[in-house]
PDB file of C-alpha atoms in Angstrom:
ATOM      1  CA  MET X   1    -193.233 140.369 195.792  1.00  0.00           C
ATOM      2  CA  ASN X   2    -191.663 143.648 194.743  1.00  0.00           C
ATOM      3  CA  LEU X   3    -187.888 143.703 194.404  1.00  0.00           C
ATOM      4  CA  PRO X   4    -185.907 146.675 195.641  1.00  0.00           C
ATOM      5  CA  ASP X   5    -185.170 149.303 192.999  1.00  0.00           C
ATOM      6  CA  TRP X   6    -181.448 148.664 193.204  1.00  0.00           C
ATOM      7  CA  VAL X   7    -181.683 144.983 192.168  1.00  0.00           C
ATOM      8  CA  PRO X   8    -181.667 145.537 188.350  1.00  0.00           C
ATOM      9  CA  TYR X   9    -178.664 147.847 188.689  1.00  0.00           C
ATOM     10  CA  VAL X  10    -176.734 145.025 190.381  1.00  0.00           C
ATOM     11  CA  VAL X  11    -178.041 141.857 188.727  1.00  0.00           C
ATOM     12  CA  TRP X  12    -177.865 142.932 185.073  1.00  0.00           C
ATOM     13  CA  PRO X  13    -174.302 144.295 185.236  1.00  0.00           C
ATOM     14  CA  ALA X  14    -173.255 141.131 187.077  1.00  0.00           C
ATOM     15  CA  LEU X  15    -174.787 138.962 184.333  1.00  0.00           C
ATOM     16  CA  VAL X  16    -173.097 140.956 181.583  1.00  0.00           C
ATOM     17  CA  ILE X  17    -169.722 140.858 183.329  1.00  0.00           C
ATOM     18  CA  GLY X  18    -170.126 137.127 183.937  1.00  0.00           C
ATOM     19  CA  TYR X  19    -170.970 136.465 180.286  1.00  0.00           C
ATOM     20  CA  VAL X  20    -168.081 138.556 178.975  1.00  0.00           C
ATOM     21  CA  THR X  21    -165.696 136.780 181.363  1.00  0.00           C
ATOM     22  CA  TRP X  22    -166.905 133.367 180.211  1.00  0.00           C
ATOM     23  CA  TYR X  23    -166.721 134.425 176.549  1.00  0.00           C
ATOM     24  CA  VAL X  24    -163.111 135.609 176.820  1.00  0.00           C
ATOM     25  CA  TRP X  25    -162.098 132.536 178.853  1.00  0.00           C
ATOM     26  CA  SER X  26    -163.718 130.080 176.410  1.00  0.00           C
ATOM     27  CA  ARG X  27    -161.979 131.685 173.411  1.00  0.00           C
ATOM     28  CA  ARG X  28    -158.608 131.493 175.149  1.00  0.00           C
ATOM     29  CA  GLU X  29    -159.175 127.865 176.140  1.00  0.00           C
ATOM     30  CA  HIS X  30    -160.149 126.898 172.603  1.00  0.00           C
ATOM     31  CA  ARG X  31    -157.104 128.645 171.120  1.00  0.00           C
ATOM     32  CA  ALA X  32    -154.867 126.847 173.612  1.00  0.00           C
ATOM     33  CA  TYR X  33    -156.486 123.529 172.598  1.00  0.00           C
ATOM     34  CA  VAL X  34    -155.861 124.208 168.898  1.00  0.00           C
ATOM     35  CA  LEU X  35    -152.244 125.160 169.593  1.00  0.00           C
ATOM     36  CA  ARG X  36    -151.697 121.902 171.525  1.00  0.00           C
ATOM     37  CA  LEU X  37    -153.262 119.933 168.687  1.00  0.00           C
ATOM     38  CA  ALA X  38    -151.006 121.617 166.125  1.00  0.00           C
ATOM     39  CA  LYS X  39    -147.915 120.872 168.225  1.00  0.00           C
ATOM     40  CA  GLU X  40    -148.885 117.222 168.731  1.00  0.00           C
ATOM     41  CA  ARG X  41    -149.302 116.666 165.002  1.00  0.00           C
ATOM     42  CA  GLY X  42    -146.425 118.786 163.800  1.00  0.00           C
ATOM     43  CA  TRP X  43    -148.730 121.174 161.969  1.00  0.00           C
ATOM     44  CA  GLU X  44    -148.279 124.919 161.554  1.00  0.00           C
ATOM     45  CA  TYR X  45    -150.723 127.259 163.279  1.00  0.00           C
ATOM     46  CA  ARG X  46    -151.669 130.678 161.941  1.00  0.00           C
ATOM     47  CA  THR X  47    -154.309 133.112 163.103  1.00  0.00           C
ATOM     48  CA  ARG X  48    -154.779 134.492 159.576  1.00  0.00           C
ATOM     49  CA  ASP X  49    -153.991 133.252 156.071  1.00  0.00           C
ATOM     50  CA  ARG X  50    -155.390 134.877 152.932  1.00  0.00           C
ATOM     51  CA  SER X  51    -155.008 131.689 150.918  1.00  0.00           C
ATOM     52  CA  VAL X  52    -157.938 130.042 152.729  1.00  0.00           C
ATOM     53  CA  GLY X  53    -160.225 132.742 151.365  1.00  0.00           C
ATOM     54  CA  ARG X  54    -159.995 131.383 147.807  1.00  0.00           C
ATOM     55  CA  TYR X  55    -163.032 129.109 148.001  1.00  0.00           C
ATOM     56  CA  THR X  56    -166.326 130.321 146.534  1.00  0.00           C
ATOM     57  CA  GLU X  57    -170.037 129.656 146.991  1.00  0.00           C
ATOM     58  CA  ARG X  58    -171.728 128.762 150.250  1.00  0.00           C
ATOM     59  CA  PRO X  59    -170.748 128.905 153.027  1.00  0.00           C
ATOM     60  CA  PHE X  60    -167.541 130.652 151.955  1.00  0.00           C
ATOM     61  CA  ASP X  61    -169.336 133.548 150.284  1.00  0.00           C
ATOM     62  CA  LYS X  62    -171.097 134.694 153.468  1.00  0.00           C
ATOM     63  CA  SER X  63    -170.770 138.416 154.176  1.00  0.00           C
ATOM     64  CA  ASN X  64    -168.379 139.351 156.987  1.00  0.00           C
ATOM     65  CA  ALA X  65    -167.040 135.796 157.036  1.00  0.00           C
ATOM     66  CA  LYS X  66    -163.775 135.260 158.892  1.00  0.00           C
ATOM     67  CA  ARG X  67    -161.216 132.462 158.847  1.00  0.00           C
ATOM     68  CA  ARG X  68    -159.395 131.681 162.065  1.00  0.00           C
ATOM     69  CA  HIS X  69    -157.316 128.977 163.792  1.00  0.00           C
ATOM     70  CA  ILE X  70    -155.705 127.862 160.527  1.00  0.00           C
ATOM     71  CA  LEU X  71    -153.753 124.597 160.645  1.00  0.00           C
ATOM     72  CA  THR X  72    -151.583 123.381 157.764  1.00  0.00           C
ATOM     73  CA  GLY X  73    -149.406 120.305 157.448  1.00  0.00           C
ATOM     74  CA  GLU X  74    -149.485 116.736 156.168  1.00  0.00           C
ATOM     75  CA  TYR X  75    -151.945 113.902 156.691  1.00  0.00           C
ATOM     76  CA  ARG X  76    -151.658 110.476 155.067  1.00  0.00           C
ATOM     77  CA  GLY X  77    -148.917 111.858 152.835  1.00  0.00           C
ATOM     78  CA  ARG X  78    -151.025 114.741 151.507  1.00  0.00           C
ATOM     79  CA  ARG X  79    -150.949 118.496 152.165  1.00  0.00           C
ATOM     80  CA  ILE X  80    -153.923 119.564 154.264  1.00  0.00           C
ATOM     81  CA  CYS X  81    -155.473 122.691 155.687  1.00  0.00           C
ATOM     82  CA  VAL X  82    -157.992 122.919 158.520  1.00  0.00           C
ATOM     83  CA  PHE X  83    -159.632 126.092 159.779  1.00  0.00           C
ATOM     84  CA  GLU X  84    -162.735 127.597 161.301  1.00  0.00           C
ATOM     85  CA  LEU X  85    -165.046 129.728 159.178  1.00  0.00           C
ATOM     86  CA  THR X  86    -167.290 132.094 161.113  1.00  0.00           C
ATOM     87  CA  TYR X  87    -170.000 134.421 159.870  1.00  0.00           C
ATOM     88  CA  PRO X  88    -172.766 136.392 161.579  1.00  0.00           C
ATOM     89  CA  GLU X  89    -176.132 134.743 161.886  1.00  0.00           C
ATOM     90  CA  LYS X  90    -178.942 136.985 160.679  1.00  0.00           C
ATOM     91  CA  THR X  91    -181.172 137.656 163.683  1.00  0.00           C
ATOM     92  CA  GLU X  92    -183.128 140.598 165.012  1.00  0.00           C
ATOM     93  CA  LEU X  93    -180.248 141.304 167.395  1.00  0.00           C
ATOM     94  CA  SER X  94    -177.628 141.180 164.629  1.00  0.00           C
ATOM     95  CA  ASP X  95    -179.696 143.585 162.532  1.00  0.00           C
ATOM     96  CA  ARG X  96    -179.659 145.979 165.435  1.00  0.00           C
ATOM     97  CA  PHE X  97    -175.864 145.795 165.801  1.00  0.00           C
ATOM     98  CA  ARG X  98    -174.680 146.153 162.219  1.00  0.00           C
ATOM     99  CA  ASP X  99    -170.925 145.783 162.535  1.00  0.00           C
ATOM    100  CA  ALA X 100    -168.309 143.327 161.362  1.00  0.00           C
ATOM    101  CA  ASN X 101    -166.740 142.831 164.778  1.00  0.00           C
ATOM    102  CA  ASP X 102    -166.486 139.337 166.168  1.00  0.00           C
ATOM    103  CA  GLY X 103    -167.906 140.531 169.460  1.00  0.00           C
ATOM    104  CA  PHE X 104    -170.044 138.829 172.043  1.00  0.00           C
ATOM    105  CA  LEU X 105    -173.125 140.770 170.905  1.00  0.00           C
ATOM    106  CA  ARG X 106    -172.973 139.084 167.503  1.00  0.00           C
ATOM    107  CA  ASN X 107    -174.166 135.500 167.304  1.00  0.00           C
ATOM    108  CA  ARG X 108    -171.714 133.961 164.830  1.00  0.00           C
ATOM    109  CA  VAL X 109    -172.082 130.614 163.114  1.00  0.00           C
ATOM    110  CA  THR X 110    -168.899 128.519 163.167  1.00  0.00           C
ATOM    111  CA  CYS X 111    -168.017 125.848 160.602  1.00  0.00           C
ATOM    112  CA  LEU X 112    -165.093 123.453 160.754  1.00  0.00           C
ATOM    113  CA  VAL X 113    -163.516 123.294 157.294  1.00  0.00           C
ATOM    114  CA  ALA X 114    -161.045 120.668 156.092  1.00  0.00           C
ATOM    115  CA  ALA X 115    -159.208 120.671 152.759  1.00  0.00           C
ATOM    116  CA  VAL X 116    -156.794 118.237 151.108  1.00  0.00           C
ATOM    117  CA  THR X 117    -154.590 119.345 148.210  1.00  0.00           C
ATOM    118  CA  HIS X 118    -154.461 117.201 145.071  1.00  0.00           C
ATOM    119  CA  ASP X 119    -152.910 117.380 141.591  1.00  0.00           C
ATOM    120  CA  LEU X 120    -155.761 115.808 139.652  1.00  0.00           C
ATOM    121  CA  PRO X 121    -157.239 117.617 136.606  1.00  0.00           C
ATOM    122  CA  ILE X 122    -160.777 117.777 138.029  1.00  0.00           C
ATOM    123  CA  PRO X 123    -162.942 120.839 137.299  1.00  0.00           C
ATOM    124  CA  THR X 124    -164.596 122.878 140.024  1.00  0.00           C
ATOM    125  CA  MET X 125    -167.679 121.078 141.311  1.00  0.00           C
ATOM    126  CA  SER X 126    -169.674 120.383 144.448  1.00  0.00           C
ATOM    127  CA  VAL X 127    -171.405 117.183 145.531  1.00  0.00           C
ATOM    128  CA  GLU X 128    -174.138 116.998 148.146  1.00  0.00           C
ATOM    129  CA  ARG X 129    -177.305 115.164 149.088  1.00  0.00           C
ATOM    130  CA  ILE X 130    -180.014 115.714 146.518  1.00  0.00           C
ATOM    131  CA  GLY X 131    -182.401 118.531 147.415  1.00  0.00           C
ATOM    132  CA  LEU X 132    -186.064 119.171 146.748  1.00  0.00           C
ATOM    133  CA  PHE X 133    -185.337 121.799 144.062  1.00  0.00           C
ATOM    134  CA  THR X 134    -183.263 119.321 142.036  1.00  0.00           C
ATOM    135  CA  LYS X 135    -185.934 116.631 142.431  1.00  0.00           C
ATOM    136  CA  ILE X 136    -188.563 119.019 141.053  1.00  0.00           C
ATOM    137  CA  ASN X 137    -186.305 119.977 138.129  1.00  0.00           C
ATOM    138  CA  ARG X 138    -185.768 116.341 137.261  1.00  0.00           C
ATOM    139  CA  PHE X 139    -189.484 115.606 137.547  1.00  0.00           C
ATOM    140  CA  LEU X 140    -190.148 118.430 135.069  1.00  0.00           C
ATOM    141  CA  GLY X 141    -187.453 117.087 132.756  1.00  0.00           C
ATOM    142  CA  LEU X 142    -185.197 120.141 133.013  1.00  0.00           C
ATOM    143  CA  PRO X 143    -181.473 119.816 132.140  1.00  0.00           C
ATOM    144  CA  ASP X 144    -179.393 118.453 134.982  1.00  0.00           C
ATOM    145  CA  LYS X 145    -175.854 117.289 135.728  1.00  0.00           C
ATOM    146  CA  ALA X 146    -175.819 113.523 136.125  1.00  0.00           C
ATOM    147  CA  THR X 147    -173.351 110.665 136.096  1.00  0.00           C
ATOM    148  CA  GLY X 148    -175.591 108.159 134.351  1.00  0.00           C
ATOM    149  CA  ILE X 149    -175.522 105.854 137.391  1.00  0.00           C
ATOM    150  CA  GLU X 150    -179.177 105.922 138.452  1.00  0.00           C
ATOM    151  CA  GLU X 151    -178.763 104.984 142.113  1.00  0.00           C
ATOM    152  CA  PHE X 152    -176.041 107.602 142.586  1.00  0.00           C
ATOM    153  CA  ASP X 153    -177.979 110.317 140.748  1.00  0.00           C
ATOM    154  CA  ASN X 154    -181.037 109.616 142.901  1.00  0.00           C
ATOM    155  CA  ARG X 155    -178.979 110.151 146.062  1.00  0.00           C
ATOM    156  CA  PHE X 156    -176.603 113.002 145.148  1.00  0.00           C
ATOM    157  CA  GLU X 157    -176.616 116.159 143.059  1.00  0.00           C
ATOM    158  CA  ILE X 158    -173.539 117.630 141.388  1.00  0.00           C
ATOM    159  CA  HIS X 159    -173.052 121.307 140.557  1.00  0.00           C
ATOM    160  CA  THR X 160    -170.422 122.403 138.055  1.00  0.00           C
ATOM    161  CA  ALA X 161    -170.219 125.292 135.614  1.00  0.00           C
ATOM    162  CA  ARG X 162    -168.312 123.332 133.011  1.00  0.00           C
ATOM    163  CA  ASP X 163    -169.712 120.895 130.488  1.00  0.00           C
ATOM    164  CA  THR X 164    -167.944 117.924 132.013  1.00  0.00           C
ATOM    165  CA  ASP X 165    -168.463 114.225 131.426  1.00  0.00           C
ATOM    166  CA  LEU X 166    -169.116 113.369 135.074  1.00  0.00           C
ATOM    167  CA  SER X 167    -168.833 109.643 134.393  1.00  0.00           C
ATOM    168  CA  THR X 168    -165.068 110.048 133.974  1.00  0.00           C
ATOM    169  CA  VAL X 169    -164.843 111.203 137.592  1.00  0.00           C
ATOM    170  CA  PHE X 170    -167.741 109.365 139.204  1.00  0.00           C
ATOM    171  CA  ASP X 171    -167.277 105.913 137.767  1.00  0.00           C
ATOM    172  CA  ALA X 172    -168.906 102.758 139.108  1.00  0.00           C
ATOM    173  CA  ASP X 173    -166.279 102.251 141.842  1.00  0.00           C
ATOM    174  CA  LEU X 174    -166.317 105.807 143.203  1.00  0.00           C
ATOM    175  CA  SER X 175    -170.110 106.025 142.999  1.00  0.00           C
ATOM    176  CA  ARG X 176    -170.540 102.709 144.811  1.00  0.00           C
ATOM    177  CA  TRP X 177    -168.114 103.807 147.515  1.00  0.00           C
ATOM    178  CA  MET X 178    -169.961 107.108 148.078  1.00  0.00           C
ATOM    179  CA  LEU X 179    -173.308 105.319 148.199  1.00  0.00           C
ATOM    180  CA  ASP X 180    -172.013 102.931 150.870  1.00  0.00           C
ATOM    181  CA  ASP X 181    -169.992 105.438 152.900  1.00  0.00           C
ATOM    182  CA  LYS X 182    -171.849 107.100 155.782  1.00  0.00           C
ATOM    183  CA  ARG X 183    -169.613 110.183 155.641  1.00  0.00           C
ATOM    184  CA  ALA X 184    -170.609 110.871 152.025  1.00  0.00           C
ATOM    185  CA  ARG X 185    -174.252 110.966 153.084  1.00  0.00           C
ATOM    186  CA  GLN X 186    -173.506 113.487 155.836  1.00  0.00           C
ATOM    187  CA  LEU X 187    -170.744 115.762 154.545  1.00  0.00           C
ATOM    188  CA  PRO X 188    -170.802 118.060 151.509  1.00  0.00           C
ATOM    189  CA  LEU X 189    -167.884 117.873 149.097  1.00  0.00           C
ATOM    190  CA  ARG X 190    -166.366 120.628 146.985  1.00  0.00           C
ATOM    191  CA  ILE X 191    -163.511 120.380 144.489  1.00  0.00           C
ATOM    192  CA  GLU X 192    -161.945 123.735 143.760  1.00  0.00           C
ATOM    193  CA  ARG X 193    -158.553 125.302 143.015  1.00  0.00           C
ATOM    194  CA  GLY X 194    -156.570 122.116 143.530  1.00  0.00           C
ATOM    195  CA  ASP X 195    -158.281 121.184 146.799  1.00  0.00           C
ATOM    196  CA  VAL X 196    -161.074 118.856 147.822  1.00  0.00           C
ATOM    197  CA  VAL X 197    -162.991 120.443 150.691  1.00  0.00           C
ATOM    198  CA  THR X 198    -165.663 119.532 153.220  1.00  0.00           C
ATOM    199  CA  TRP X 199    -167.225 121.341 156.166  1.00  0.00           C
ATOM    200  CA  GLU X 200    -169.770 121.064 158.946  1.00  0.00           C
ATOM    201  CA  LEU X 201    -171.050 123.198 161.801  1.00  0.00           C
ATOM    202  CA  GLY X 202    -168.698 123.111 164.781  1.00  0.00           C
ATOM    203  CA  LYS X 203    -165.270 124.068 166.043  1.00  0.00           C
ATOM    204  CA  ILE X 204    -161.897 122.412 165.595  1.00  0.00           C
ATOM    205  CA  ASN X 205    -161.890 119.025 167.276  1.00  0.00           C
ATOM    206  CA  ALA X 206    -159.272 116.304 166.855  1.00  0.00           C
ATOM    207  CA  GLU X 207    -161.779 113.490 166.253  1.00  0.00           C
ATOM    208  CA  LYS X 208    -163.784 115.490 163.721  1.00  0.00           C
ATOM    209  CA  ILE X 209    -160.640 116.569 161.895  1.00  0.00           C
ATOM    210  CA  ASP X 210    -159.579 112.954 161.440  1.00  0.00           C
ATOM    211  CA  THR X 211    -163.049 112.014 160.161  1.00  0.00           C
ATOM    212  CA  TYR X 212    -163.089 114.824 157.602  1.00  0.00           C
ATOM    213  CA  LEU X 213    -159.515 114.358 156.396  1.00  0.00           C
ATOM    214  CA  ASP X 214    -159.898 110.578 156.121  1.00  0.00           C
ATOM    215  CA  TYR X 215    -163.048 111.092 154.062  1.00  0.00           C
ATOM    216  CA  LEU X 216    -161.310 113.487 151.681  1.00  0.00           C
ATOM    217  CA  CYS X 217    -158.238 111.268 151.332  1.00  0.00           C
ATOM    218  CA  ASP X 218    -160.426 108.205 150.717  1.00  0.00           C
ATOM    219  CA  PHE X 219    -162.336 110.124 148.043  1.00  0.00           C
ATOM    220  CA  LEU X 220    -159.094 110.957 146.232  1.00  0.00           C
ATOM    221  CA  ASP X 221    -157.915 107.354 146.578  1.00  0.00           C
ATOM    222  CA  HIS X 222    -161.129 106.119 144.899  1.00  0.00           C
ATOM    223  CA  CYS X 223    -161.142 108.811 142.208  1.00  0.00           C
ATOM    224  CA  PRO X 224    -160.257 107.238 138.831  1.00  0.00           C
ATOM    225  CA  VAL X 225    -158.707 110.430 137.416  1.00  0.00           C
ATOM    226  CA  ARG X 226    -154.906 110.491 137.466  1.00  0.00           C
ATOM    227  CA  ALA X 227    -152.508 113.438 137.566  1.00  0.00           C
ATOM    228  CA  ASP X 228    -151.565 113.002 133.898  1.00  0.00           C
ATOM    229  CA  GLY X 229    -155.211 113.285 132.861  1.00  0.00           C
ATOM    230  CA  THR X 230    -155.772 109.595 132.188  1.00  0.00           C
ATOM    231  CA  VAL X 231    -158.694 107.744 133.734  1.00  0.00           C
ATOM    232  CA  ASP X 232    -158.191 104.435 135.514  1.00  0.00           C
ATOM    233  CA  HIS X 233    -161.449 102.568 136.035  1.00  0.00           C
ATOM    234  CA  GLY X 234    -159.638  99.755 137.793  1.00  0.00           C
TER     235      GLY X 234
END
């Protein structure tokens, strides 16, 4: 069955207009949701804040990354910051449209980022599930950052530029807690510039925010390092 010649000139514009309409509507609805959430919790909302650009390494070092819907306030007696990090996904379409605009032609990846401020003298480091590359390095006997707790070191890998005695931070209590906690197995952890940070794909959502912030606060509660530099192994 042959369609009339005029059909593409009607259908395709209608689809584009429909998509653009949905895109604009969904962004407005999400912003309204974030504003309501901020009001309910007594947090401050900002569309832009340069201070959230201070984190390094992945995913914060992505080119053309943007921070939006920034929430700041208090949670469990600690200063917190929550925001969305977006960056363009590298696809054939994105290569064709090489621009930094957050437009509907660019497929952007969105991560929900949560950070809790602390005053503990802990060096910059990241903790995540152990990867294949680290397993190979250890098999070959190459130098590696480890806590000395075998079960923990077999589950997690720690990256830090400083020559730090990791056992002072990841003692038996903290290591046992991370091994038993489901969130630690799912969420990456980064300690940097006076914050402990985690992130995951997705947009701002009240339930997810609570999960992330509770995880970060619990980590700090279990950390044996104290603000004066002493170590309390309980």
